[in-house]
Amino acid sequence: MGDQIRVLIADDHRLFHEMLHLTLRQEEGIEIVGEAPNGSNTIDTIIDLKPDVILIDIAMPEKDSIEILPAIREKSPKTKAIMLTAAKDETTIFKVLKAGAKGCLSKDASICALIKAIQAVHKGELWIERKLIARFFDRDATSDPKGEGQARRPKDALTPREKEVLSLLATGCANKEIAKTLFISEMTVKSHLNSIFRKLKVTGRLQAIIYAINRGPG
């Protein structure tokens, strides 16, 4: 039992959280340790249970979910938060990450994606659902194509391949997984990442993803 990922579900939609509970309790390596029906109760439950991962609905009653995230970091620093959201815009994703979440998943994601997200953030990785980050890149590619009225941004200098690498990075993929998906070598992946970090003037993976999401709109 020592290697179980202890998960807390914070969601006020009874049917949804019961479905999550029933599904995840079947998964080897995951233990559901509790549930919280509202924002205020979530913080108290976090203090009592100290879960490894919390799945938290962005639209919780009584207390704003994004405002809860700093309190989670303060009261239980080892607890990693995954925000479940119906919103699919990059502004919401950035707010969630900036507040301290380690994952962002749409509420219509597959259970397989949810399990991968739980495993990834538990290992200390960042997880953003691939279709969310892909929408961000699509919007960026089609907005103001001539660059009129604005200075060239560092992210505009990324090649199509570098954007693919960054998109996969956002899902929590390791270098080996990126290489396999794009049919390139791990050495090439490292070369692309170094180029991305240099162009965005950041020092690591998480900073690169947050920078891209933050600078995308407008």
PDB file of C-alpha atoms in Angstrom:
ATOM      1  CA  MET A   1       0.000   0.000   0.000  1.00  0.00           C
ATOM      2  CA  GLY A   2       2.991   2.295   0.412  1.00  0.00           C
ATOM      3  CA  ASP A   3       3.239   2.981  -3.324  1.00  0.00           C
ATOM      4  CA  GLN A   4      -0.428   3.970  -3.687  1.00  0.00           C
ATOM      5  CA  ILE A   5      -1.204   7.463  -4.980  1.00  0.00           C
ATOM      6  CA  ARG A   6      -3.594   8.916  -2.401  1.00  0.00           C
ATOM      7  CA  VAL A   7      -6.237  10.990  -4.198  1.00  0.00           C
ATOM      8  CA  LEU A   8      -8.848  13.434  -2.889  1.00  0.00           C
ATOM      9  CA  ILE A   9     -11.826  14.360  -5.091  1.00  0.00           C
ATOM     10  CA  ALA A  10     -13.188  17.901  -4.645  1.00  0.00           C
ATOM     11  CA  ASP A  11     -16.340  18.364  -6.711  1.00  0.00           C
ATOM     12  CA  ASP A  12     -19.861  19.473  -5.840  1.00  0.00           C
ATOM     13  CA  HIS A  13     -21.568  17.515  -8.641  1.00  0.00           C
ATOM     14  CA  ARG A  14     -22.555  14.324  -6.849  1.00  0.00           C
ATOM     15  CA  LEU A  15     -22.988  12.144  -9.929  1.00  0.00           C
ATOM     16  CA  PHE A  16     -19.667  13.254 -11.401  1.00  0.00           C
ATOM     17  CA  HIS A  17     -17.608  12.689  -8.264  1.00  0.00           C
ATOM     18  CA  GLU A  18     -19.315   9.339  -7.589  1.00  0.00           C
ATOM     19  CA  MET A  19     -18.431   8.227 -11.114  1.00  0.00           C
ATOM     20  CA  LEU A  20     -14.837   9.328 -10.552  1.00  0.00           C
ATOM     21  CA  HIS A  21     -14.757   7.509  -7.223  1.00  0.00           C
ATOM     22  CA  LEU A  22     -16.137   4.259  -8.643  1.00  0.00           C
ATOM     23  CA  THR A  23     -13.815   4.355 -11.641  1.00  0.00           C
ATOM     24  CA  LEU A  24     -10.583   5.340  -9.908  1.00  0.00           C
ATOM     25  CA  ARG A  25     -11.022   2.909  -7.018  1.00  0.00           C
ATOM     26  CA  GLN A  26     -10.716   0.111  -9.607  1.00  0.00           C
ATOM     27  CA  GLU A  27      -7.340   1.424 -10.746  1.00  0.00           C
ATOM     28  CA  GLU A  28      -4.287  -0.321  -9.328  1.00  0.00           C
ATOM     29  CA  GLY A  29      -1.930   2.127  -7.659  1.00  0.00           C
ATOM     30  CA  ILE A  30      -4.610   4.735  -6.846  1.00  0.00           C
ATOM     31  CA  GLU A  31      -6.417   5.055  -3.519  1.00  0.00           C
ATOM     32  CA  ILE A  32      -9.343   7.456  -3.024  1.00  0.00           C
ATOM     33  CA  VAL A  33      -8.869   8.807   0.489  1.00  0.00           C
ATOM     34  CA  GLY A  34     -11.742  11.281   0.642  1.00  0.00           C
ATOM     35  CA  GLU A  35     -14.113  13.736  -0.985  1.00  0.00           C
ATOM     36  CA  ALA A  36     -14.933  17.419  -0.517  1.00  0.00           C
ATOM     37  CA  PRO A  37     -18.247  18.939  -1.663  1.00  0.00           C
ATOM     38  CA  ASN A  38     -17.324  22.640  -1.459  1.00  0.00           C
ATOM     39  CA  GLY A  39     -14.403  25.052  -1.400  1.00  0.00           C
ATOM     40  CA  SER A  40     -14.313  25.657   2.345  1.00  0.00           C
ATOM     41  CA  ASN A  41     -14.505  21.960   3.160  1.00  0.00           C
ATOM     42  CA  THR A  42     -11.710  21.234   0.685  1.00  0.00           C
ATOM     43  CA  ILE A  43      -9.080  23.081   2.715  1.00  0.00           C
ATOM     44  CA  ASP A  44     -10.104  21.369   5.975  1.00  0.00           C
ATOM     45  CA  THR A  45     -10.050  17.959   4.273  1.00  0.00           C
ATOM     46  CA  ILE A  46      -6.617  18.655   2.772  1.00  0.00           C
ATOM     47  CA  ILE A  47      -5.261  19.472   6.249  1.00  0.00           C
ATOM     48  CA  ASP A  48      -6.720  16.275   7.707  1.00  0.00           C
ATOM     49  CA  LEU A  49      -5.795  13.821   4.950  1.00  0.00           C
ATOM     50  CA  LYS A  50      -2.680  15.292   3.263  1.00  0.00           C
ATOM     51  CA  PRO A  51      -3.406  13.524  -0.060  1.00  0.00           C
ATOM     52  CA  ASP A  52      -0.762  13.119  -2.754  1.00  0.00           C
ATOM     53  CA  VAL A  53      -3.075  14.468  -5.455  1.00  0.00           C
ATOM     54  CA  ILE A  54      -6.297  16.453  -5.377  1.00  0.00           C
ATOM     55  CA  LEU A  55      -8.752  16.542  -8.290  1.00  0.00           C
ATOM     56  CA  ILE A  56     -10.573  19.841  -7.919  1.00  0.00           C
ATOM     57  CA  ASP A  57     -13.459  21.245  -9.929  1.00  0.00           C
ATOM     58  CA  ILE A  58     -12.802  24.822 -11.055  1.00  0.00           C
ATOM     59  CA  ALA A  59     -16.399  25.826 -10.206  1.00  0.00           C
ATOM     60  CA  MET A  60     -16.702  24.955  -6.529  1.00  0.00           C
ATOM     61  CA  PRO A  61     -19.309  26.612  -4.274  1.00  0.00           C
ATOM     62  CA  GLU A  62     -18.510  28.763  -1.209  1.00  0.00           C
ATOM     63  CA  LYS A  63     -14.873  29.425  -2.146  1.00  0.00           C
ATOM     64  CA  ASP A  64     -13.252  30.031  -5.534  1.00  0.00           C
ATOM     65  CA  SER A  65     -11.199  27.020  -6.610  1.00  0.00           C
ATOM     66  CA  ILE A  66      -8.302  29.049  -8.015  1.00  0.00           C
ATOM     67  CA  GLU A  67      -8.104  30.952  -4.702  1.00  0.00           C
ATOM     68  CA  ILE A  68      -7.935  27.593  -2.879  1.00  0.00           C
ATOM     69  CA  LEU A  69      -4.735  26.531  -4.648  1.00  0.00           C
ATOM     70  CA  PRO A  70      -2.335  28.777  -2.661  1.00  0.00           C
ATOM     71  CA  ALA A  71      -3.932  27.512   0.560  1.00  0.00           C
ATOM     72  CA  ILE A  72      -3.331  23.924  -0.565  1.00  0.00           C
ATOM     73  CA  ARG A  73       0.361  24.721  -1.154  1.00  0.00           C
ATOM     74  CA  GLU A  74       0.604  26.317   2.274  1.00  0.00           C
ATOM     75  CA  LYS A  75      -1.287  23.682   4.291  1.00  0.00           C
ATOM     76  CA  SER A  76      -0.065  20.598   2.420  1.00  0.00           C
ATOM     77  CA  PRO A  77       2.999  21.427   0.278  1.00  0.00           C
ATOM     78  CA  LYS A  78       3.384  17.873  -1.038  1.00  0.00           C
ATOM     79  CA  THR A  79      -0.185  17.731  -2.384  1.00  0.00           C
ATOM     80  CA  LYS A  80      -0.338  18.212  -6.164  1.00  0.00           C
ATOM     81  CA  ALA A  81      -3.506  19.760  -7.605  1.00  0.00           C
ATOM     82  CA  ILE A  82      -5.175  18.884 -10.909  1.00  0.00           C
ATOM     83  CA  MET A  83      -7.863  21.350 -11.946  1.00  0.00           C
ATOM     84  CA  LEU A  84     -10.905  19.909 -13.735  1.00  0.00           C
ATOM     85  CA  THR A  85     -12.522  22.491 -15.968  1.00  0.00           C
ATOM     86  CA  ALA A  86     -15.163  22.877 -18.640  1.00  0.00           C
ATOM     87  CA  ALA A  87     -13.333  25.959 -19.955  1.00  0.00           C
ATOM     88  CA  LYS A  88     -10.905  25.400 -22.824  1.00  0.00           C
ATOM     89  CA  ASP A  89      -9.275  28.796 -23.261  1.00  0.00           C
ATOM     90  CA  GLU A  90      -5.611  29.516 -22.645  1.00  0.00           C
ATOM     91  CA  THR A  91      -6.374  32.347 -20.203  1.00  0.00           C
ATOM     92  CA  THR A  92      -8.029  29.903 -17.804  1.00  0.00           C
ATOM     93  CA  ILE A  93      -5.145  27.448 -18.171  1.00  0.00           C
ATOM     94  CA  PHE A  94      -2.613  30.139 -17.333  1.00  0.00           C
ATOM     95  CA  LYS A  95      -4.573  31.315 -14.277  1.00  0.00           C
ATOM     96  CA  VAL A  96      -4.774  27.743 -13.026  1.00  0.00           C
ATOM     97  CA  LEU A  97      -1.038  27.122 -13.459  1.00  0.00           C
ATOM     98  CA  LYS A  98      -0.069  30.496 -12.019  1.00  0.00           C
ATOM     99  CA  ALA A  99      -2.189  29.761  -8.928  1.00  0.00           C
ATOM    100  CA  GLY A 100      -0.231  26.562  -8.339  1.00  0.00           C
ATOM    101  CA  ALA A 101      -2.013  23.688 -10.078  1.00  0.00           C
ATOM    102  CA  LYS A 102       0.248  21.026 -11.562  1.00  0.00           C
ATOM    103  CA  GLY A 103      -2.346  19.798 -14.030  1.00  0.00           C
ATOM    104  CA  CYS A 104      -5.292  21.049 -16.056  1.00  0.00           C
ATOM    105  CA  LEU A 105      -7.833  18.662 -17.552  1.00  0.00           C
ATOM    106  CA  SER A 106     -11.165  19.214 -19.296  1.00  0.00           C
ATOM    107  CA  LYS A 107     -14.133  17.516 -17.642  1.00  0.00           C
ATOM    108  CA  ASP A 108     -14.866  15.586 -20.822  1.00  0.00           C
ATOM    109  CA  ALA A 109     -11.411  13.977 -20.854  1.00  0.00           C
ATOM    110  CA  SER A 110     -11.153  10.194 -20.923  1.00  0.00           C
ATOM    111  CA  ILE A 111     -10.502   8.241 -17.742  1.00  0.00           C
ATOM    112  CA  CYS A 112      -7.247   7.092 -19.344  1.00  0.00           C
ATOM    113  CA  ALA A 113      -6.123  10.735 -19.665  1.00  0.00           C
ATOM    114  CA  LEU A 114      -7.125  11.388 -16.053  1.00  0.00           C
ATOM    115  CA  ILE A 115      -5.092   8.443 -14.785  1.00  0.00           C
ATOM    116  CA  LYS A 116      -2.061   9.567 -16.815  1.00  0.00           C
ATOM    117  CA  ALA A 117      -2.469  13.070 -15.389  1.00  0.00           C
ATOM    118  CA  ILE A 118      -2.591  11.759 -11.810  1.00  0.00           C
ATOM    119  CA  GLN A 119       0.514   9.644 -12.365  1.00  0.00           C
ATOM    120  CA  ALA A 120       2.389  12.483 -14.055  1.00  0.00           C
ATOM    121  CA  VAL A 121       1.758  15.185 -11.463  1.00  0.00           C
ATOM    122  CA  HIS A 122       2.464  12.734  -8.657  1.00  0.00           C
ATOM    123  CA  LYS A 123       5.941  12.290 -10.180  1.00  0.00           C
ATOM    124  CA  GLY A 124       6.427  16.057 -10.198  1.00  0.00           C
ATOM    125  CA  GLU A 125       5.593  16.651 -13.844  1.00  0.00           C
ATOM    126  CA  LEU A 126       3.245  19.219 -15.343  1.00  0.00           C
ATOM    127  CA  TRP A 127       0.173  17.932 -17.179  1.00  0.00           C
ATOM    128  CA  ILE A 128      -1.930  19.936 -19.611  1.00  0.00           C
ATOM    129  CA  GLU A 129      -4.343  18.029 -21.792  1.00  0.00           C
ATOM    130  CA  ARG A 130      -2.951  17.873 -25.321  1.00  0.00           C
ATOM    131  CA  LYS A 131      -6.089  19.210 -27.021  1.00  0.00           C
ATOM    132  CA  LEU A 132      -6.046  22.279 -24.760  1.00  0.00           C
ATOM    133  CA  ILE A 133      -2.475  23.205 -25.595  1.00  0.00           C
ATOM    134  CA  ALA A 134      -3.056  22.367 -29.288  1.00  0.00           C
ATOM    135  CA  ARG A 135      -5.944  24.850 -29.422  1.00  0.00           C
ATOM    136  CA  PHE A 136      -3.617  27.489 -28.028  1.00  0.00           C
ATOM    137  CA  PHE A 137      -1.050  26.879 -30.768  1.00  0.00           C
ATOM    138  CA  ASP A 138      -3.736  26.851 -33.477  1.00  0.00           C
ATOM    139  CA  ARG A 139      -4.993  30.229 -32.305  1.00  0.00           C
ATOM    140  CA  ASP A 140      -1.478  31.619 -32.153  1.00  0.00           C
ATOM    141  CA  ALA A 141      -0.730  30.492 -35.697  1.00  0.00           C
ATOM    142  CA  THR A 142      -3.831  32.143 -37.182  1.00  0.00           C
ATOM    143  CA  SER A 143      -3.867  35.423 -35.255  1.00  0.00           C
ATOM    144  CA  ASP A 144      -2.360  38.487 -36.933  1.00  0.00           C
ATOM    145  CA  PRO A 145      -0.364  36.463 -39.517  1.00  0.00           C
ATOM    146  CA  LYS A 146       1.451  39.550 -40.867  1.00  0.00           C
ATOM    147  CA  GLY A 147       2.431  40.655 -37.393  1.00  0.00           C
ATOM    148  CA  GLU A 148       1.058  44.153 -38.053  1.00  0.00           C
ATOM    149  CA  GLY A 149       0.883  46.471 -35.098  1.00  0.00           C
ATOM    150  CA  GLN A 150       2.966  44.323 -32.735  1.00  0.00           C
ATOM    151  CA  ALA A 151       6.590  43.488 -32.187  1.00  0.00           C
ATOM    152  CA  ARG A 152       7.836  40.011 -32.985  1.00  0.00           C
ATOM    153  CA  ARG A 153       7.494  37.870 -29.861  1.00  0.00           C
ATOM    154  CA  PRO A 154      10.074  35.240 -28.877  1.00  0.00           C
ATOM    155  CA  LYS A 155       7.497  32.457 -29.271  1.00  0.00           C
ATOM    156  CA  ASP A 156       6.926  33.516 -32.893  1.00  0.00           C
ATOM    157  CA  ALA A 157      10.499  32.410 -33.593  1.00  0.00           C
ATOM    158  CA  LEU A 158       9.719  28.769 -32.720  1.00  0.00           C
ATOM    159  CA  THR A 159       9.698  26.418 -35.682  1.00  0.00           C
ATOM    160  CA  PRO A 160       6.680  24.158 -36.324  1.00  0.00           C
ATOM    161  CA  ARG A 161       8.700  21.211 -34.962  1.00  0.00           C
ATOM    162  CA  GLU A 162       9.629  23.137 -31.813  1.00  0.00           C
ATOM    163  CA  LYS A 163       5.945  23.923 -31.232  1.00  0.00           C
ATOM    164  CA  GLU A 164       5.165  20.204 -31.560  1.00  0.00           C
ATOM    165  CA  VAL A 165       7.851  19.416 -28.985  1.00  0.00           C
ATOM    166  CA  LEU A 166       6.514  22.082 -26.609  1.00  0.00           C
ATOM    167  CA  SER A 167       2.959  20.793 -27.057  1.00  0.00           C
ATOM    168  CA  LEU A 168       4.013  17.267 -26.116  1.00  0.00           C
ATOM    169  CA  LEU A 169       6.077  18.623 -23.241  1.00  0.00           C
ATOM    170  CA  ALA A 170       2.918  20.221 -21.868  1.00  0.00           C
ATOM    171  CA  THR A 171       1.214  16.841 -21.584  1.00  0.00           C
ATOM    172  CA  GLY A 172       3.931  15.619 -19.241  1.00  0.00           C
ATOM    173  CA  CYS A 173       5.803  13.586 -21.845  1.00  0.00           C
ATOM    174  CA  ALA A 174       9.425  12.741 -21.083  1.00  0.00           C
ATOM    175  CA  ASN A 175      12.095  13.186 -23.757  1.00  0.00           C
ATOM    176  CA  LYS A 176      11.900   9.498 -24.679  1.00  0.00           C
ATOM    177  CA  GLU A 177       8.120   9.706 -25.222  1.00  0.00           C
ATOM    178  CA  ILE A 178       8.460  12.882 -27.310  1.00  0.00           C
ATOM    179  CA  ALA A 179      11.094  11.195 -29.445  1.00  0.00           C
ATOM    180  CA  LYS A 180       8.891   8.149 -29.987  1.00  0.00           C
ATOM    181  CA  THR A 181       5.823  10.236 -30.883  1.00  0.00           C
ATOM    182  CA  LEU A 182       7.675  12.456 -33.371  1.00  0.00           C
ATOM    183  CA  PHE A 183       9.921   9.662 -34.737  1.00  0.00           C
ATOM    184  CA  ILE A 184      13.116  11.495 -33.833  1.00  0.00           C
ATOM    185  CA  SER A 185      16.031  10.707 -31.515  1.00  0.00           C
ATOM    186  CA  GLU A 186      16.232  11.756 -27.876  1.00  0.00           C
ATOM    187  CA  MET A 187      19.320  13.770 -28.789  1.00  0.00           C
ATOM    188  CA  THR A 188      17.235  15.701 -31.322  1.00  0.00           C
ATOM    189  CA  VAL A 189      14.548  16.300 -28.690  1.00  0.00           C
ATOM    190  CA  LYS A 190      17.179  17.727 -26.331  1.00  0.00           C
ATOM    191  CA  SER A 191      18.441  19.953 -29.143  1.00  0.00           C
ATOM    192  CA  HIS A 192      14.913  21.265 -29.807  1.00  0.00           C
ATOM    193  CA  LEU A 193      14.337  21.896 -26.088  1.00  0.00           C
ATOM    194  CA  ASN A 194      17.590  23.821 -25.771  1.00  0.00           C
ATOM    195  CA  SER A 195      16.552  25.934 -28.752  1.00  0.00           C
ATOM    196  CA  ILE A 196      13.079  26.528 -27.251  1.00  0.00           C
ATOM    197  CA  PHE A 197      14.542  27.549 -23.883  1.00  0.00           C
ATOM    198  CA  ARG A 198      17.007  29.898 -25.584  1.00  0.00           C
ATOM    199  CA  LYS A 199      14.384  31.559 -27.809  1.00  0.00           C
ATOM    200  CA  LEU A 200      11.901  31.991 -24.945  1.00  0.00           C
ATOM    201  CA  LYS A 201      14.666  33.079 -22.544  1.00  0.00           C
ATOM    202  CA  VAL A 202      13.626  30.539 -19.912  1.00  0.00           C
ATOM    203  CA  THR A 203      15.617  28.005 -17.927  1.00  0.00           C
ATOM    204  CA  GLY A 204      13.396  24.931 -17.857  1.00  0.00           C
ATOM    205  CA  ARG A 205      10.413  22.947 -19.040  1.00  0.00           C
ATOM    206  CA  LEU A 206       7.733  24.406 -16.766  1.00  0.00           C
ATOM    207  CA  GLN A 207       8.814  27.989 -17.434  1.00  0.00           C
ATOM    208  CA  ALA A 208       8.690  27.379 -21.185  1.00  0.00           C
ATOM    209  CA  ILE A 209       5.114  26.092 -21.083  1.00  0.00           C
ATOM    210  CA  ILE A 210       3.836  28.829 -18.778  1.00  0.00           C
ATOM    211  CA  TYR A 211       5.592  31.493 -20.848  1.00  0.00           C
ATOM    212  CA  ALA A 212       3.965  30.202 -24.014  1.00  0.00           C
ATOM    213  CA  ILE A 213       0.472  30.135 -22.493  1.00  0.00           C
ATOM    214  CA  ASN A 214       0.909  33.552 -20.889  1.00  0.00           C
ATOM    215  CA  ARG A 215       2.105  35.275 -24.086  1.00  0.00           C
ATOM    216  CA  GLY A 216      -0.231  33.530 -26.471  1.00  0.00           C
ATOM    217  CA  PRO A 217      -3.347  35.711 -26.509  1.00  0.00           C
ATOM    218  CA  GLY A 218      -3.152  39.044 -28.341  1.00  0.00           C
TER     219      GLY A 218
END
